[in-house]
GROMACS .gro file of C-alpha atoms in nm:
model
  373
    1MET     CA    1  -1.861  -4.278   1.574
    2THR     CA    2  -1.966  -4.139   1.276
    3LYS     CA    3  -2.311  -4.191   1.097
    4LYS     CA    4  -2.331  -4.034   0.781
    5ASP     CA    5  -2.480  -4.139   0.419
    6TYR     CA    6  -2.181  -4.098   0.222
    7TYR     CA    7  -2.378  -4.232  -0.113
    8GLY     CA    8  -2.647  -3.992  -0.051
    9ILE     CA    9  -2.396  -3.682   0.012
   10LEU     CA   10  -2.238  -3.783  -0.314
   11GLY     CA   11  -2.562  -3.861  -0.495
   12ILE     CA   12  -2.491  -4.249  -0.630
   13HIS     CA   13  -2.576  -4.533  -0.599
   14LYS     CA   14  -2.390  -4.774  -0.381
   15ASN     CA   15  -2.280  -4.980  -0.658
   16ALA     CA   16  -2.082  -4.700  -0.857
   17SER     CA   17  -1.774  -4.730  -0.991
   18ASP     CA   18  -1.476  -4.575  -0.898
   19THR     CA   19  -1.479  -4.395  -1.225
   20GLU     CA   20  -1.856  -4.226  -1.149
   21ILE     CA   21  -1.741  -4.142  -0.783
   22LYS     CA   22  -1.464  -3.977  -0.895
   23LYS     CA   23  -1.634  -3.792  -1.187
   24VAL     CA   24  -1.908  -3.673  -0.943
   25TYR     CA   25  -1.666  -3.572  -0.654
   26ARG     CA   26  -1.483  -3.371  -0.896
   27LYS     CA   27  -1.804  -3.176  -1.028
   28LEU     CA   28  -1.955  -3.139  -0.646
   29ALA     CA   29  -1.589  -3.003  -0.571
   30LEU     CA   30  -1.610  -2.733  -0.810
   31LYS     CA   31  -1.940  -2.625  -0.720
   32TYR     CA   32  -1.893  -2.587  -0.338
   33HIS     CA   33  -1.529  -2.490  -0.300
   34PRO     CA   34  -1.526  -2.186  -0.047
   35ASP     CA   35  -1.282  -1.963  -0.310
   36ARG     CA   36  -1.566  -2.015  -0.542
   37ASN     CA   37  -1.810  -1.913  -0.283
   38PRO     CA   38  -1.648  -1.709  -0.024
   39GLY     CA   39  -1.812  -1.621   0.275
   40ASN     CA   40  -2.075  -1.869   0.256
   41LYS     CA   41  -2.062  -2.118   0.568
   42ALA     CA   42  -2.351  -2.334   0.391
   43SER     CA   43  -2.069  -2.404   0.091
   44GLU     CA   44  -1.807  -2.443   0.331
   45GLU     CA   45  -1.973  -2.746   0.488
   46LYS     CA   46  -2.122  -2.889   0.212
   47PHE     CA   47  -1.760  -2.876   0.085
   48LYS     CA   48  -1.616  -3.070   0.370
   49GLU     CA   49  -1.885  -3.345   0.369
   50ILE     CA   50  -1.814  -3.370  -0.035
   51ASN     CA   51  -1.447  -3.422   0.079
   52GLU     CA   52  -1.491  -3.649   0.391
   53ALA     CA   53  -1.751  -3.885   0.163
   54TYR     CA   54  -1.488  -3.921  -0.102
   55GLY     CA   55  -1.236  -3.980   0.116
   56CYS     CA   56  -1.395  -4.276   0.225
   57LEU     CA   57  -1.561  -4.441  -0.083
   58SER     CA   58  -1.263  -4.349  -0.278
   59ASP     CA   59  -1.014  -4.585  -0.059
   60PRO     CA   60  -1.086  -4.984  -0.137
   61GLN     CA   61  -1.026  -5.051   0.204
   62LYS     CA   62  -1.245  -4.760   0.366
   63ARG     CA   63  -1.526  -4.808   0.102
   64ALA     CA   64  -1.564  -5.186   0.260
   65TYR     CA   65  -1.563  -5.137   0.574
   66TYR     CA   66  -1.817  -4.860   0.576
   67ASP     CA   67  -2.025  -5.042   0.349
   68GLN     CA   68  -2.008  -5.333   0.599
   69PHE     CA   69  -2.056  -5.112   0.939
   70GLY     CA   70  -2.252  -4.841   0.778
   71VAL     CA   71  -1.953  -4.614   0.975
   72ALA     CA   72  -1.608  -4.504   0.906
   73GLU     CA   73  -1.482  -4.474   1.268
   74GLY     CA   74  -1.118  -4.578   1.319
   75ILE     CA   75  -1.000  -4.580   0.945
   76GLY     CA   76  -1.034  -4.159   0.906
   77ALA     CA   77  -1.252  -4.053   0.645
   78GLY     CA   78  -1.180  -3.675   0.583
   79THR     CA   79  -0.925  -3.601   0.364
   80GLY     CA   80  -0.906  -3.234   0.373
   81PHE     CA   81  -0.811  -3.008   0.099
   82GLY     CA   82  -0.517  -3.222  -0.026
   83GLY     CA   83  -0.746  -3.472  -0.214
   84PHE     CA   84  -0.909  -3.149  -0.377
   85SER     CA   85  -0.565  -3.071  -0.516
   86ASP     CA   86  -0.461  -3.415  -0.632
   87ILE     CA   87  -0.832  -3.407  -0.818
   88PHE     CA   88  -0.741  -3.076  -0.995
   89ASP     CA   89  -0.409  -3.149  -1.089
   90ASP     CA   90  -0.530  -3.503  -1.289
   91ILE     CA   91  -0.802  -3.269  -1.459
   92PHE     CA   92  -0.596  -2.977  -1.587
   93GLY     CA   93  -0.267  -3.087  -1.575
   94ASP     CA   94  -0.213  -3.177  -1.926
   95PHE     CA   95  -0.429  -2.893  -2.041
   96PHE     CA   96  -0.214  -2.613  -1.841
   97GLY     CA   97   0.089  -2.792  -1.799
   98THR     CA   98   0.125  -2.823  -1.407
   99PHE     CA   99   0.034  -2.757  -1.114
  100THR     CA  100   0.287  -2.841  -0.844
  101GLY     CA  101   0.561  -2.626  -0.979
  102ARG     CA  102   0.718  -2.960  -1.169
  103THR     CA  103   0.863  -2.867  -1.476
  104ARG     CA  104   0.691  -3.101  -1.766
  105THR     CA  105   0.908  -3.027  -2.041
  106ARG     CA  106   0.855  -3.368  -2.234
  107PRO     CA  107   1.098  -3.521  -2.539
  108GLN     CA  108   0.924  -3.401  -2.850
  109LYS     CA  109   0.987  -3.602  -3.190
  110GLY     CA  110   1.163  -3.440  -3.473
  111VAL     CA  111   0.949  -3.299  -3.782
  112ASP     CA  112   0.895  -3.547  -4.059
  113LEU     CA  113   1.061  -3.440  -4.410
  114ARG     CA  114   0.952  -3.493  -4.719
  115TYR     CA  115   1.186  -3.550  -5.089
  116ASP     CA  116   1.010  -3.586  -5.427
  117LEU     CA  117   1.194  -3.839  -5.594
  118ASP     CA  118   1.194  -3.851  -5.996
  119ILE     CA  119   1.243  -4.194  -6.170
  120GLU     CA  120   1.231  -4.322  -6.505
  121PHE     CA  121   0.999  -4.586  -6.620
  122GLU     CA  122   1.186  -4.902  -6.628
  123GLU     CA  123   1.317  -4.764  -6.287
  124SER     CA  124   0.986  -4.816  -6.166
  125VAL     CA  125   0.900  -5.120  -6.297
  126PHE     CA  126   1.232  -5.311  -6.211
  127GLY     CA  127   1.331  -5.100  -5.863
  128VAL     CA  128   1.643  -4.899  -5.869
  129GLU     CA  129   1.842  -4.770  -5.586
  130LYS     CA  130   1.903  -4.374  -5.550
  131LYS     CA  131   2.144  -4.179  -5.358
  132ILE     CA  132   1.996  -3.853  -5.290
  133LYS     CA  133   2.121  -3.530  -5.069
  134VAL     CA  134   1.862  -3.450  -4.769
  135PRO     CA  135   1.929  -3.087  -4.597
  136ARG     CA  136   1.852  -3.119  -4.237
  137TRP     CA  137   1.948  -3.007  -3.892
  138VAL     CA  138   2.205  -3.210  -3.707
  139THR     CA  139   2.390  -3.155  -3.335
  140CYS     CA  140   2.622  -2.897  -3.401
  141PRO     CA  141   2.961  -3.053  -3.376
  142ALA     CA  142   3.133  -2.758  -3.213
  143CYS     CA  143   2.969  -2.698  -2.907
  144GLU     CA  144   2.852  -3.097  -2.924
  145GLY     CA  145   2.472  -2.963  -2.863
  146SER     CA  146   2.536  -2.710  -2.551
  147GLY     CA  147   2.446  -2.401  -2.750
  148SER     CA  148   2.758  -2.236  -2.579
  149LYS     CA  149   3.124  -2.131  -2.671
  150ALA     CA  150   3.355  -2.361  -2.604
  151GLY     CA  151   3.446  -2.315  -2.242
  152LYS     CA  152   3.156  -2.111  -2.122
  153GLY     CA  153   2.827  -2.265  -2.022
  154PRO     CA  154   2.495  -2.166  -1.991
  155ILE     CA  155   2.314  -1.979  -1.666
  156THR     CA  156   2.046  -2.045  -1.447
  157CYS     CA  157   1.747  -1.870  -1.553
  158THR     CA  158   1.689  -1.595  -1.324
  159ALA     CA  159   1.300  -1.527  -1.425
  160CYS     CA  160   1.231  -1.919  -1.337
  161LYS     CA  161   1.514  -1.992  -1.128
  162GLY     CA  162   1.597  -2.308  -1.337
  163ALA     CA  163   1.274  -2.469  -1.336
  164GLY     CA  164   1.180  -2.371  -1.699
  165GLN     CA  165   0.839  -2.298  -1.530
  166ILE     CA  166   0.657  -1.991  -1.417
  167ARG     CA  167   0.383  -2.046  -1.167
  168TYR     CA  168   0.073  -1.810  -1.173
  169GLN     CA  169  -0.215  -1.791  -0.958
  170GLN     CA  170  -0.565  -1.792  -1.060
  171GLY     CA  171  -0.863  -1.821  -0.841
  172PHE     CA  172  -0.804  -2.128  -0.598
  173PHE     CA  173  -0.563  -2.270  -0.785
  174SER     CA  174  -0.222  -2.210  -0.961
  175VAL     CA  175  -0.100  -2.268  -1.268
  176SER     CA  176   0.229  -2.328  -1.436
  177ARG     CA  177   0.333  -2.214  -1.782
  178THR     CA  178   0.669  -2.240  -1.966
  179CYS     CA  179   0.906  -1.964  -1.898
  180GLY     CA  180   0.932  -1.726  -2.198
  181HIS     CA  181   1.311  -1.605  -2.115
  182CYS     CA  182   1.436  -1.996  -2.122
  183HIS     CA  183   1.163  -2.125  -2.318
  184GLY     CA  184   1.134  -2.436  -2.065
  185GLU     CA  185   1.493  -2.511  -2.059
  186GLY     CA  186   1.599  -2.360  -1.715
  187ARG     CA  187   1.890  -2.223  -1.835
  188ILE     CA  188   2.009  -1.948  -2.063
  189ILE     CA  189   2.322  -1.934  -2.321
  190THR     CA  190   2.507  -1.615  -2.256
  191ASP     CA  191   2.820  -1.684  -2.483
  192PRO     CA  192   2.670  -1.895  -2.787
  193CYS     CA  193   2.870  -2.089  -2.989
  194PRO     CA  194   3.005  -1.918  -3.309
  195GLU     CA  195   2.942  -2.194  -3.497
  196CYS     CA  196   2.555  -2.275  -3.439
  197GLY     CA  197   2.490  -1.900  -3.290
  198GLY     CA  198   2.335  -2.091  -3.019
  199ARG     CA  199   2.064  -2.270  -3.153
  200LYS     CA  200   2.269  -2.612  -3.074
  201LYS     CA  201   2.239  -2.740  -3.436
  202ILE     CA  202   2.323  -2.688  -3.776
  203GLU     CA  203   2.216  -2.752  -4.106
  204ARG     CA  204   2.386  -3.017  -4.309
  205GLU     CA  205   2.319  -3.234  -4.637
  206ARG     CA  206   2.316  -3.612  -4.577
  207MET     CA  207   2.385  -3.871  -4.838
  208ILE     CA  208   2.122  -4.115  -4.799
  209SER     CA  209   2.076  -4.471  -5.001
  210VAL     CA  210   1.691  -4.505  -5.123
  211ARG     CA  211   1.623  -4.865  -5.257
  212VAL     CA  212   1.312  -4.789  -5.470
  213PRO     CA  213   1.134  -5.143  -5.501
  214ALA     CA  214   1.003  -5.267  -5.821
  215GLY     CA  215   0.635  -5.191  -5.914
  216VAL     CA  216   0.590  -4.864  -5.785
  217GLU     CA  217   0.396  -4.576  -5.939
  218THR     CA  218   0.357  -4.205  -5.889
  219GLY     CA  219   0.265  -4.102  -5.576
  220SER     CA  220   0.404  -4.401  -5.416
  221ARG     CA  221   0.578  -4.293  -5.061
  222LEU     CA  222   0.873  -4.486  -4.906
  223LYS     CA  223   0.939  -4.423  -4.532
  224LEU     CA  224   1.281  -4.399  -4.411
  225SER     CA  225   1.229  -4.409  -4.012
  226GLY     CA  226   1.465  -4.180  -3.810
  227GLU     CA  227   1.588  -3.968  -4.131
  228GLY     CA  228   1.391  -3.657  -4.064
  229GLU     CA  229   1.507  -3.369  -3.805
  230LEU     CA  230   1.646  -3.401  -3.468
  231GLY     CA  231   1.398  -3.477  -3.175
  232THR     CA  232   1.419  -3.189  -2.862
  233PHE     CA  233   1.456  -3.272  -2.520
  234GLY     CA  234   1.567  -3.598  -2.599
  235GLY     CA  235   1.323  -3.720  -2.821
  236PRO     CA  236   1.369  -3.943  -3.117
  237PRO     CA  237   1.425  -3.809  -3.477
  238GLY     CA  238   1.148  -3.774  -3.739
  239ASP     CA  239   1.082  -3.924  -4.020
  240LEU     CA  240   1.184  -3.896  -4.417
  241TYR     CA  241   0.929  -3.976  -4.638
  242ILE     CA  242   1.036  -4.055  -5.000
  243ILE     CA  243   0.725  -3.945  -5.262
  244ILE     CA  244   0.771  -4.090  -5.621
  245ASN     CA  245   0.701  -3.961  -5.935
  246VAL     CA  246   0.741  -4.147  -6.218
  247ARG     CA  247   0.877  -3.998  -6.583
  248PRO     CA  248   0.626  -4.081  -6.870
  249HIS     CA  249   0.742  -4.361  -7.141
  250PRO     CA  250   0.749  -4.279  -7.540
  251ILE     CA  251   0.589  -4.649  -7.573
  252PHE     CA  252   0.446  -4.775  -7.256
  253GLU     CA  253   0.136  -4.647  -7.044
  254ARG     CA  254   0.036  -4.799  -6.721
  255GLU     CA  255  -0.274  -4.911  -6.610
  256GLY     CA  256  -0.241  -5.077  -6.297
  257ASP     CA  257  -0.025  -5.363  -6.291
  258ASP     CA  258  -0.085  -5.403  -6.704
  259ILE     CA  259   0.077  -5.209  -6.942
  260LEU     CA  260  -0.060  -5.078  -7.289
  261CYS     CA  261   0.158  -5.017  -7.624
  262ARG     CA  262  -0.003  -4.921  -7.949
  263VAL     CA  263   0.169  -5.088  -8.255
  264SER     CA  264   0.109  -5.022  -8.613
  265ILE     CA  265   0.074  -5.275  -8.863
  266SER     CA  266   0.010  -5.245  -9.277
  267PHE     CA  267  -0.327  -5.277  -9.444
  268PRO     CA  268  -0.224  -5.613  -9.601
  269MET     CA  269  -0.057  -5.736  -9.288
  270ALA     CA  270  -0.394  -5.670  -9.127
  271ALA     CA  271  -0.611  -5.827  -9.402
  272LEU     CA  272  -0.365  -6.136  -9.479
  273GLY     CA  273  -0.226  -6.201  -9.128
  274GLY     CA  274   0.123  -6.270  -9.020
  275ASP     CA  275   0.418  -6.237  -8.763
  276ILE     CA  276   0.550  -5.923  -8.588
  277GLU     CA  277   0.789  -5.781  -8.348
  278VAL     CA  278   0.654  -5.583  -8.061
  279PRO     CA  279   0.853  -5.393  -7.766
  280THR     CA  280   0.817  -5.512  -7.400
  281LEU     CA  281   0.991  -5.412  -7.094
  282ASP     CA  282   1.222  -5.736  -7.141
  283GLY     CA  283   1.300  -5.678  -7.527
  284LYS     CA  284   1.117  -5.765  -7.811
  285ALA     CA  285   0.880  -6.047  -7.857
  286ASN     CA  286   0.700  -6.238  -8.121
  287LEU     CA  287   0.293  -6.177  -8.187
  288ARG     CA  288   0.057  -6.322  -8.433
  289ILE     CA  289  -0.145  -6.137  -8.617
  290PRO     CA  290  -0.461  -6.356  -8.754
  291SER     CA  291  -0.594  -6.256  -9.124
  292GLY     CA  292  -0.877  -6.028  -9.120
  293THR     CA  293  -0.707  -5.851  -8.739
  294GLN     CA  294  -0.947  -5.475  -8.717
  295SER     CA  295  -0.795  -5.157  -8.641
  296GLY     CA  296  -0.777  -5.165  -8.239
  297LYS     CA  297  -0.786  -5.499  -8.223
  298LEU     CA  298  -0.635  -5.596  -7.843
  299PHE     CA  299  -0.415  -5.869  -7.764
  300LYS     CA  300  -0.237  -5.978  -7.431
  301LEU     CA  301   0.141  -6.101  -7.332
  302LYS     CA  302   0.112  -6.287  -7.045
  303GLU     CA  303   0.355  -6.182  -6.768
  304LYS     CA  304   0.522  -5.874  -6.907
  305GLY     CA  305   0.355  -5.602  -6.741
  306ILE     CA  306   0.477  -5.471  -6.419
  307PRO     CA  307   0.569  -5.661  -6.086
  308ARG     CA  308   0.324  -5.687  -5.826
  309LEU     CA  309   0.436  -5.415  -5.514
  310ARG     CA  310   0.178  -5.605  -5.303
  311GLY     CA  311   0.181  -5.988  -5.431
  312TYR     CA  312   0.355  -6.213  -5.623
  313GLY     CA  313   0.408  -6.222  -6.053
  314ARG     CA  314   0.337  -5.948  -6.308
  315GLY     CA  315   0.052  -5.774  -6.466
  316ASP     CA  316   0.017  -5.812  -6.853
  317GLU     CA  317   0.102  -5.643  -7.160
  318ILE     CA  318  -0.166  -5.504  -7.373
  319VAL     CA  319  -0.087  -5.442  -7.753
  320ALA     CA  320  -0.331  -5.283  -7.935
  321VAL     CA  321  -0.306  -5.271  -8.325
  322VAL     CA  322  -0.349  -4.993  -8.557
  323VAL     CA  323  -0.407  -5.056  -8.900
  324GLU     CA  324  -0.206  -4.748  -9.113
  325VAL     CA  325  -0.411  -4.658  -9.428
  326PRO     CA  326  -0.140  -4.601  -9.711
  327THR     CA  327  -0.141  -4.215  -9.824
  328LYS     CA  328   0.106  -4.237 -10.116
  329LEU     CA  329  -0.003  -4.495 -10.395
  330ASN     CA  330   0.208  -4.527 -10.700
  331ALA     CA  331  -0.008  -4.612 -10.998
  332ARG     CA  332   0.022  -4.973 -11.016
  333GLN     CA  333  -0.102  -4.977 -10.618
  334LYS     CA  334  -0.395  -4.787 -10.714
  335GLU     CA  335  -0.465  -5.026 -11.014
  336LEU     CA  336  -0.447  -5.329 -10.787
  337LEU     CA  337  -0.658  -5.158 -10.499
  338GLY     CA  338  -0.939  -5.085 -10.752
  339GLU     CA  339  -0.953  -5.457 -10.883
  340PHE     CA  340  -0.990  -5.563 -10.542
  341ALA     CA  341  -1.272  -5.310 -10.505
  342ARG     CA  342  -1.429  -5.452 -10.796
  343LEU     CA  343  -1.382  -5.815 -10.712
  344SER     CA  344  -1.513  -5.712 -10.341
  345GLY     CA  345  -1.805  -5.612 -10.550
  346GLU     CA  346  -1.773  -5.238 -10.462
  347ASP     CA  347  -1.868  -4.959 -10.645
  348LEU     CA  348  -1.595  -4.680 -10.618
  349ASN     CA  349  -1.763  -4.434 -10.832
  350HIS     CA  350  -2.089  -4.443 -10.625
  351GLN     CA  351  -1.955  -4.473 -10.279
  352GLY     CA  352  -2.028  -4.067 -10.171
  353ARG     CA  353  -2.354  -4.085 -10.337
  354GLY     CA  354  -2.438  -4.446 -10.093
  355PHE     CA  355  -2.308  -4.297  -9.803
  356MET     CA  356  -2.532  -3.966  -9.806
  357GLU     CA  357  -2.797  -4.215  -9.849
  358LYS     CA  358  -2.733  -4.412  -9.540
  359VAL     CA  359  -2.695  -4.066  -9.386
  360ARG     CA  360  -3.039  -3.963  -9.494
  361ASP     CA  361  -3.187  -4.330  -9.360
  362LEU     CA  362  -3.062  -4.251  -9.026
  363PHE     CA  363  -3.159  -3.886  -8.966
  364GLY     CA  364  -3.384  -3.826  -9.285
  365SER     CA  365  -3.356  -3.474  -9.497
  366ALA     CA  366  -3.266  -3.143  -9.378
  367GLU     CA  367  -3.641  -3.025  -9.481
  368GLU     CA  368  -3.820  -3.326  -9.273
  369VAL     CA  369  -3.574  -3.263  -8.957
  370GLY     CA  370  -3.685  -2.893  -8.983
  371ASN     CA  371  -4.026  -2.983  -9.002
  372ARG     CA  372  -4.002  -3.178  -8.691
  373GLN     CA  373  -3.842  -2.943  -8.544
   0.00000   0.00000   0.00000
């Protein structure tokens, strides 16, 4: 009848979880394994105790019996070195590839592709469908993806015996790595396909229809699932990402979901007011200019902007008016403007002097400025 303190051997509490037990066991097993302590009898005995304790406490049935009766009699507590090998497989399996000789050639998703698509401003506003040609690798039709010439087949790799992995001994455990001769496939092509040269795939241009939704802007990204490169070892194809670039418009500028449009008006229109036609994305629209409008005044045309890509409705069109000052006047026009100035109480002959007086009031004379410095 065996009476041992398995919790004490592992240095854990009686309420330790399975995860805690496994973690402690891994640490102790590495420390006391005989291959790391050759000729050390004490370490060898300690290692056996650790395995015995873990073999009991890692099994729910055995642990329950042990907790109730304090012994492991009748259940078989020892695990030998087999359990230790399993633990190491769990710890290092993903890092080194495999520990038991099993090939771990996993399906790999194909590479994602990128395509830069230029569109016009109006196309970004209302959406458009485009046809694009995308070069990508496809399964070779001549060999149907085998890589071998018709009537020929690949042979088993002599280096790995078809396993795709070559086993190496490192210390007290073995490590398997991908075979460098067959690159993990287990077979070697001796008579390659003349069409693809044994690569199993060829590059071809594929015509793809891309629906660009209304409201996109420069930098918007569209994802076409499964339109990327082929996967390997039976993996799924990658994706195709369409990156949008919107060409600038000669009239409109985009500001979020709104558009900005600058419209020139004459001095009389600004002073007296009136109706003008302004361009919009939907055609022309009438805009009322009130009398006394100043240059830079902003007007809003509701729902004349960009359709909201992630919402409802549209933005607005902002119209900025620019008052044009006439540069070429005939004698009659000059006479009328002069009279307008006099009626307004403006002395055109002394305007320059009045301006300089305002400058002096603000900044002082050059001598005064020099004295302050």
